[in-house]
PDB file of C-alpha atoms in Angstrom:
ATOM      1  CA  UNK A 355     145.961 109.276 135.748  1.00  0.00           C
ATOM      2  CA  UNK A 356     144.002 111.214 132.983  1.00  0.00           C
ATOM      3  CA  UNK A 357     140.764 112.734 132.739  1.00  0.00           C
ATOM      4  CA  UNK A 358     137.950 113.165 130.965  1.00  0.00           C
ATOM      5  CA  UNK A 359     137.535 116.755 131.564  1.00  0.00           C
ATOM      6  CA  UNK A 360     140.244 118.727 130.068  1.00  0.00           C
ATOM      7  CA  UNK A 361     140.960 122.316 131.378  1.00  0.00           C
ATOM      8  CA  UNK A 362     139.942 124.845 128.662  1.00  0.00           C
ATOM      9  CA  UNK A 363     141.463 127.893 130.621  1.00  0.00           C
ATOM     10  CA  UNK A 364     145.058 128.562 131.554  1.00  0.00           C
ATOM     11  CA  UNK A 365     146.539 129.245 134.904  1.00  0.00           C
ATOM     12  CA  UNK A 366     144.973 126.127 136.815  1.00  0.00           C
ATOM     13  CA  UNK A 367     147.049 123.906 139.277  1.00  0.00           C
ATOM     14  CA  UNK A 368     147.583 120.954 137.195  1.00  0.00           C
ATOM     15  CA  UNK A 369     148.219 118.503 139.550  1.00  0.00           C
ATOM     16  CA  UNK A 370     145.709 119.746 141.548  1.00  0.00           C
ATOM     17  CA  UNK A 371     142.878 119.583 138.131  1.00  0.00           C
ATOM     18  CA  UNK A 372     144.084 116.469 137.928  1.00  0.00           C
ATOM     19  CA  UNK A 373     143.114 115.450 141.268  1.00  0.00           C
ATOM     20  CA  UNK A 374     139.946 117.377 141.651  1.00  0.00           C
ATOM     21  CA  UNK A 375     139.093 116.285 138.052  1.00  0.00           C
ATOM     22  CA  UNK A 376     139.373 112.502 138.817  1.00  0.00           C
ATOM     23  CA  UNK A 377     137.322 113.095 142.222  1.00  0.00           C
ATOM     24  CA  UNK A 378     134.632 114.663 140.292  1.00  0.00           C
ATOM     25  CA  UNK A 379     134.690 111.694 137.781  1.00  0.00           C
ATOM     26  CA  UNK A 380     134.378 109.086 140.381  1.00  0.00           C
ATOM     27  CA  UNK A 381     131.788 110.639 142.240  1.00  0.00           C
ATOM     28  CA  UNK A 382     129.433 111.275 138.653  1.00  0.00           C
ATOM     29  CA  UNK A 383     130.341 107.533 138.348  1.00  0.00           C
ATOM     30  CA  UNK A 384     128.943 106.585 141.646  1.00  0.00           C
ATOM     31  CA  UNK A 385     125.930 108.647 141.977  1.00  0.00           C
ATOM     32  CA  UNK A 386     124.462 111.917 141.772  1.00  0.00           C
ATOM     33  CA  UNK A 387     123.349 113.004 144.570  1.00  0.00           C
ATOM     34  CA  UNK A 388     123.104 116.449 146.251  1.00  0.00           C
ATOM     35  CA  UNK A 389     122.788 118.177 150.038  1.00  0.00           C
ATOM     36  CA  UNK A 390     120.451 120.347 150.783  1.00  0.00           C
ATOM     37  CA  UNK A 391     120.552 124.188 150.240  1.00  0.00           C
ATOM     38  CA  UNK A 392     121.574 125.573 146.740  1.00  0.00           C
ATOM     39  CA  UNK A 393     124.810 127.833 146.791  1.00  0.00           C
ATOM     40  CA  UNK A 394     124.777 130.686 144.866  1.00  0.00           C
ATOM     41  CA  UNK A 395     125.886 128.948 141.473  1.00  0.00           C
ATOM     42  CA  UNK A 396     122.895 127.107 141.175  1.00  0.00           C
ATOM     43  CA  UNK A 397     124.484 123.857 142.255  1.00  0.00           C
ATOM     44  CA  UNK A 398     122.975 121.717 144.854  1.00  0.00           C
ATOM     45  CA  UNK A 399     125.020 122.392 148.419  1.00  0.00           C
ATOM     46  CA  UNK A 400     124.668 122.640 151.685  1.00  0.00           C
ATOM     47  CA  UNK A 401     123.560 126.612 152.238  1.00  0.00           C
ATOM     48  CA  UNK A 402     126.386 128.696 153.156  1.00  0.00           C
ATOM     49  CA  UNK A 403     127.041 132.194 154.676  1.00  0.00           C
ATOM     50  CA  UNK A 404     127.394 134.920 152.426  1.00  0.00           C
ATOM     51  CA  UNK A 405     130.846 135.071 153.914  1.00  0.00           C
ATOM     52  CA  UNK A 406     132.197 132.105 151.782  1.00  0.00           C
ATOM     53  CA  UNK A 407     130.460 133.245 148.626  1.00  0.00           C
ATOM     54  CA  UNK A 408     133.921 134.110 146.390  1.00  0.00           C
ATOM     55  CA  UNK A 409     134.045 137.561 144.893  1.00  0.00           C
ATOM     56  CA  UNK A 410     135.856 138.379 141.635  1.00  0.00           C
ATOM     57  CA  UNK A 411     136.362 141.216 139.260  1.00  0.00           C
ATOM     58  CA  UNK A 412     137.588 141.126 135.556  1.00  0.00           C
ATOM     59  CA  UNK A 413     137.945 138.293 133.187  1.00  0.00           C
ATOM     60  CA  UNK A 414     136.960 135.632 136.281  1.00  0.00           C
ATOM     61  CA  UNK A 415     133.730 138.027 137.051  1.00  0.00           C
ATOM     62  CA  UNK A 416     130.792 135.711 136.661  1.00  0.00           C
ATOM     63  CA  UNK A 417     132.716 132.620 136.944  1.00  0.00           C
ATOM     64  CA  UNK A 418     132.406 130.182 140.232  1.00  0.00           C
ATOM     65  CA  UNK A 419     135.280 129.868 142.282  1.00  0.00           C
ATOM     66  CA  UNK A 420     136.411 126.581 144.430  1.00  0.00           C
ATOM     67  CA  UNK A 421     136.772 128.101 148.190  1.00  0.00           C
ATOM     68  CA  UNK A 422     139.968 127.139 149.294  1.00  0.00           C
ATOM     69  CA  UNK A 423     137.905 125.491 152.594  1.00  0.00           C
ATOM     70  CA  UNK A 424     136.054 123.401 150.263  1.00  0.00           C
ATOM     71  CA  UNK A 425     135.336 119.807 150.710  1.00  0.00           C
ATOM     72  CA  UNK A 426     135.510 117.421 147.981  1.00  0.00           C
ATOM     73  CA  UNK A 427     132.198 116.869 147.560  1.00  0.00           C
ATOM     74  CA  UNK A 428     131.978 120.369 147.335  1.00  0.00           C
ATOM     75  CA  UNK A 429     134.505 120.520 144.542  1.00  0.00           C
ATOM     76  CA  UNK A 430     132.945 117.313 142.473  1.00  0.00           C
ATOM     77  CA  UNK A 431     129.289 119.016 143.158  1.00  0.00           C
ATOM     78  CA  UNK A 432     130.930 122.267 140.896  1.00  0.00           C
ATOM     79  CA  UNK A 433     132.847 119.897 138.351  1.00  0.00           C
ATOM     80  CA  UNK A 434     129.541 117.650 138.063  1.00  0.00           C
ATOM     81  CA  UNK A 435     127.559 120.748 137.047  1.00  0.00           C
ATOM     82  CA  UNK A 436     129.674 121.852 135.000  1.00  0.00           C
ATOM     83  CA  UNK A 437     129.998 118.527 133.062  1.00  0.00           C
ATOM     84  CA  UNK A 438     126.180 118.119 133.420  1.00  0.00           C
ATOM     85  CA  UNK A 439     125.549 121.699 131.576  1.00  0.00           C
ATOM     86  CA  UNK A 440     128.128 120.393 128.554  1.00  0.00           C
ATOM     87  CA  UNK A 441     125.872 117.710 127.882  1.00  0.00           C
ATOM     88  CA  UNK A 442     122.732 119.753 128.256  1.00  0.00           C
ATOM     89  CA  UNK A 443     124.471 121.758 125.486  1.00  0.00           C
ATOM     90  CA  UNK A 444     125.088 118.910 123.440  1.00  0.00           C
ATOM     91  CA  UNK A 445     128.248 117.356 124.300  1.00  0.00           C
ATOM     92  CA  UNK A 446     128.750 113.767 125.302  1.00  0.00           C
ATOM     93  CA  UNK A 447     130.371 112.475 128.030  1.00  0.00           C
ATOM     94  CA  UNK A 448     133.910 111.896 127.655  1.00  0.00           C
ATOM     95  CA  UNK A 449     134.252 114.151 124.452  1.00  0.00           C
ATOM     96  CA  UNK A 450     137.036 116.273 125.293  1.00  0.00           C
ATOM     97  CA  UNK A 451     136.199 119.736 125.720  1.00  0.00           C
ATOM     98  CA  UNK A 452     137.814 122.319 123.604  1.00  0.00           C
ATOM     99  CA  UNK A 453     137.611 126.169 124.148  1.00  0.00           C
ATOM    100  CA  UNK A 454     135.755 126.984 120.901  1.00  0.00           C
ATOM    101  CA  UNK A 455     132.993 124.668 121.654  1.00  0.00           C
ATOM    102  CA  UNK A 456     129.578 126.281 121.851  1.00  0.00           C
ATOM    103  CA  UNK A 457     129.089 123.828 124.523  1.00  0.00           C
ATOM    104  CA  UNK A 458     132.094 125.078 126.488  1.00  0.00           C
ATOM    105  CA  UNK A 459     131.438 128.796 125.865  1.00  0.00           C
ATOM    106  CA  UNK A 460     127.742 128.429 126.809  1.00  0.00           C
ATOM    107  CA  UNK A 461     128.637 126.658 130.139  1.00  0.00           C
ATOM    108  CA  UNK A 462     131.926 129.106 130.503  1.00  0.00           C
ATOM    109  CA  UNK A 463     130.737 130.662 133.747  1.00  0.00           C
ATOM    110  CA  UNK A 464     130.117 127.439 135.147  1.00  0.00           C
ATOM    111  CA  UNK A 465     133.983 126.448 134.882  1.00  0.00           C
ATOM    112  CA  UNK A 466     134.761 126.208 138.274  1.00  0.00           C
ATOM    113  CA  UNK A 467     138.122 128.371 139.379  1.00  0.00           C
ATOM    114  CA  UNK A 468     140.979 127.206 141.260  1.00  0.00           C
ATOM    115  CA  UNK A 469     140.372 128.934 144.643  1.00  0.00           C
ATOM    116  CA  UNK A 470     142.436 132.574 143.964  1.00  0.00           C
ATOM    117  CA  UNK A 471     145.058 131.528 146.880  1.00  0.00           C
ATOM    118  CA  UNK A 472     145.858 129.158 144.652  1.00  0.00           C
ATOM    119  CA  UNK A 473     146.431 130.653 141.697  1.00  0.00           C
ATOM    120  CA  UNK A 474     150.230 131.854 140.669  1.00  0.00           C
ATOM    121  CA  UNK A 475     148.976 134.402 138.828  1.00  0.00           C
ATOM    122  CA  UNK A 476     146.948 136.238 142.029  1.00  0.00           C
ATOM    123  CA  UNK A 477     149.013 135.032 144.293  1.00  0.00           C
ATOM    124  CA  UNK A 478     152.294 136.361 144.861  1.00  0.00           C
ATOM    125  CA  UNK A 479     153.523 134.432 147.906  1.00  0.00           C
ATOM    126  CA  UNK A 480     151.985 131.009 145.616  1.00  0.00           C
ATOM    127  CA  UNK A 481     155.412 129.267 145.919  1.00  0.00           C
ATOM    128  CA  UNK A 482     155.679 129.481 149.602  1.00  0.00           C
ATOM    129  CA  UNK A 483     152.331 127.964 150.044  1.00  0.00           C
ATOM    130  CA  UNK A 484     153.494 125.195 147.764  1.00  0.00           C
ATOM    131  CA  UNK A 485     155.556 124.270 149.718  1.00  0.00           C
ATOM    132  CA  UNK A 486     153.967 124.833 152.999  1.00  0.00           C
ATOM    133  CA  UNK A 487     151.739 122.614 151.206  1.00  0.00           C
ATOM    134  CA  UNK A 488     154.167 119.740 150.485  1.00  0.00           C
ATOM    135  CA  UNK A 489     155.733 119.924 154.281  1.00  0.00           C
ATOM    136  CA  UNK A 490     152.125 119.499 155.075  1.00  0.00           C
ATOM    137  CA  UNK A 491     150.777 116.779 153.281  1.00  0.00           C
ATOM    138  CA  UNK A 492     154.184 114.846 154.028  1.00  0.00           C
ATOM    139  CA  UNK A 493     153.724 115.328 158.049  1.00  0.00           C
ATOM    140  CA  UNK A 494     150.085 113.830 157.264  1.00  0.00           C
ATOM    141  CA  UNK A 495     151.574 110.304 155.625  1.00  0.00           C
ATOM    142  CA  UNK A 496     150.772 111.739 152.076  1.00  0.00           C
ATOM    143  CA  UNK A 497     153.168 111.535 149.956  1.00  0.00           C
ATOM    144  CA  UNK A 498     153.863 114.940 148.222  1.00  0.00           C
ATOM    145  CA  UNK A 499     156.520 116.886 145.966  1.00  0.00           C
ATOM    146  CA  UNK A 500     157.124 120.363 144.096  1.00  0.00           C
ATOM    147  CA  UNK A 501     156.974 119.677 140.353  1.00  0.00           C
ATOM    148  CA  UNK A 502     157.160 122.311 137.944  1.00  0.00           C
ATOM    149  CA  UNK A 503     156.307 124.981 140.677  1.00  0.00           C
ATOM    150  CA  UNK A 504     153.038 122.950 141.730  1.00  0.00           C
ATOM    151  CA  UNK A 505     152.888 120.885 144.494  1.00  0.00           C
ATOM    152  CA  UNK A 506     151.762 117.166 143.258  1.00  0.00           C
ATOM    153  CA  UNK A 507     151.210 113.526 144.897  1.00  0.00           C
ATOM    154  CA  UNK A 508     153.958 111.162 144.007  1.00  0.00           C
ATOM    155  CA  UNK A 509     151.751 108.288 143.714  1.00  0.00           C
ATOM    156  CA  UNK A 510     148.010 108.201 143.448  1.00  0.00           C
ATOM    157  CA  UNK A 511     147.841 105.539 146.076  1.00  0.00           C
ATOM    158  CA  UNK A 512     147.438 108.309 148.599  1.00  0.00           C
ATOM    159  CA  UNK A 513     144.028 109.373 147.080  1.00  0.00           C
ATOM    160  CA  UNK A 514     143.223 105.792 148.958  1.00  0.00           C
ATOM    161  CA  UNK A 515     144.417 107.078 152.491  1.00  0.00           C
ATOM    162  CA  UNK A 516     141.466 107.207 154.997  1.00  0.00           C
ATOM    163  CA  UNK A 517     141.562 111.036 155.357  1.00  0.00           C
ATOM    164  CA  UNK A 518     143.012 112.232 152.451  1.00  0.00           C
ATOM    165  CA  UNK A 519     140.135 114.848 151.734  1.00  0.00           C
ATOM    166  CA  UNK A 520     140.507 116.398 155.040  1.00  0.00           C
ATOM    167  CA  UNK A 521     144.139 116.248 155.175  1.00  0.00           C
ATOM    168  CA  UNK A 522     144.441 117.853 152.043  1.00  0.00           C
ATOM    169  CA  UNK A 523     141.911 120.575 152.651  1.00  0.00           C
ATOM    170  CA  UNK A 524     143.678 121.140 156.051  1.00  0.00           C
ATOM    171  CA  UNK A 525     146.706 121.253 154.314  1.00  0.00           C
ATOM    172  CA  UNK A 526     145.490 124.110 151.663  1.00  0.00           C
ATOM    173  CA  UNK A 527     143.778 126.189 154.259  1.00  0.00           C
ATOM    174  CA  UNK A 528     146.853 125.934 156.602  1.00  0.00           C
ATOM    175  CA  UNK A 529     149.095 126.627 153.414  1.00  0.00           C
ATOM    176  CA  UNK A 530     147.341 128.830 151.500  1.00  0.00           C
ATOM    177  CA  UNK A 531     145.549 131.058 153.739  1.00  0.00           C
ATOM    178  CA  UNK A 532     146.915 134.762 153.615  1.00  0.00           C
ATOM    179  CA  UNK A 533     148.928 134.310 150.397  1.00  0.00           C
ATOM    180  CA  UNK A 534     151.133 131.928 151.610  1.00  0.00           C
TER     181      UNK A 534
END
């Protein structure tokens, strides 16, 4: 399964871009729509508590950051804007995005993070929530595997299962949550 929205920064799940990335596409496919509230990165939400609004320092400072509690929708709402703001800055849809691209640097801080639990580099105990994460999505009928130190779906057919969305965010909480 490819996508049309290639990652321009290193140290992202791929498995998990992939996934997120093809969610994202669907849902700009189907509609765009948006809840109510705006969350603080100027995308259209539900309002949330100041509690869930993600915090970093350093190169990431700036940047928005998937919550590891996020739904979907959530996640396609912050890969739809930042898709929309590439266009506004004059690339098409579908083009692939590459990092020198004025486009891409101009809608850099709308590149939304993998949520920092899941990220190798910040995240010592990463491999133990892999596969916490695995064990978990295979006790929820979801079939799941550790490739290359990620944890992946071994067939795409389970993007189809009724509650994939809130098995796998169950799953990432459960797995993730206090590095590991």
């Amino acid at each position: 399964m490819s996508s049309s929205i290639p990652s321009p920064r290193r140290g992202v799940v791929a498995p998990l871009l992939t996934v997120v990335a093809s969610g994202a596409t669907l849902v700009m496919l189907a509609a765009c729509g948006g809840g109510g509230g705006t969350r603080d990165e100027g995308v259209a939400s539900i309002a949330t508590p100041s509690a869930h609004a993600a915090t970093t320092a350093g190169p990431d400072a700036g940047h928005v950051r998937i919550r590891l509690d996020d739904s979907q929708e959530d996640v396609n709402r912050l890969w739809g804007a930042w898709s929309h703001c590439l266009e506004e800055h004059g690339l098409p849809s579908g083009t692939k995005a590459l990092p020198d691209n004025p486009a891409v640097k101009a809608c850099d801080p709308k590149y939304p993070l993998q949520p920092v639990e899941m990220d190798p580099a910040k995240n010592p105990r990463y491999s133990d929530g892999v596969r916490a994460m695995v064990r978990c999505m295979n006790s929820h009928g979801i079939k799941s595997a550790v490739s290359d130190g990620n944890w992946s779906l071994v067939s795409g057919d389970s993007l189809n299962l009724p509650d994939f969305d809130k098995d796998k965010v169950q799953c990432q909480v459960k797995s993730f949550k206090n590095g590991g």
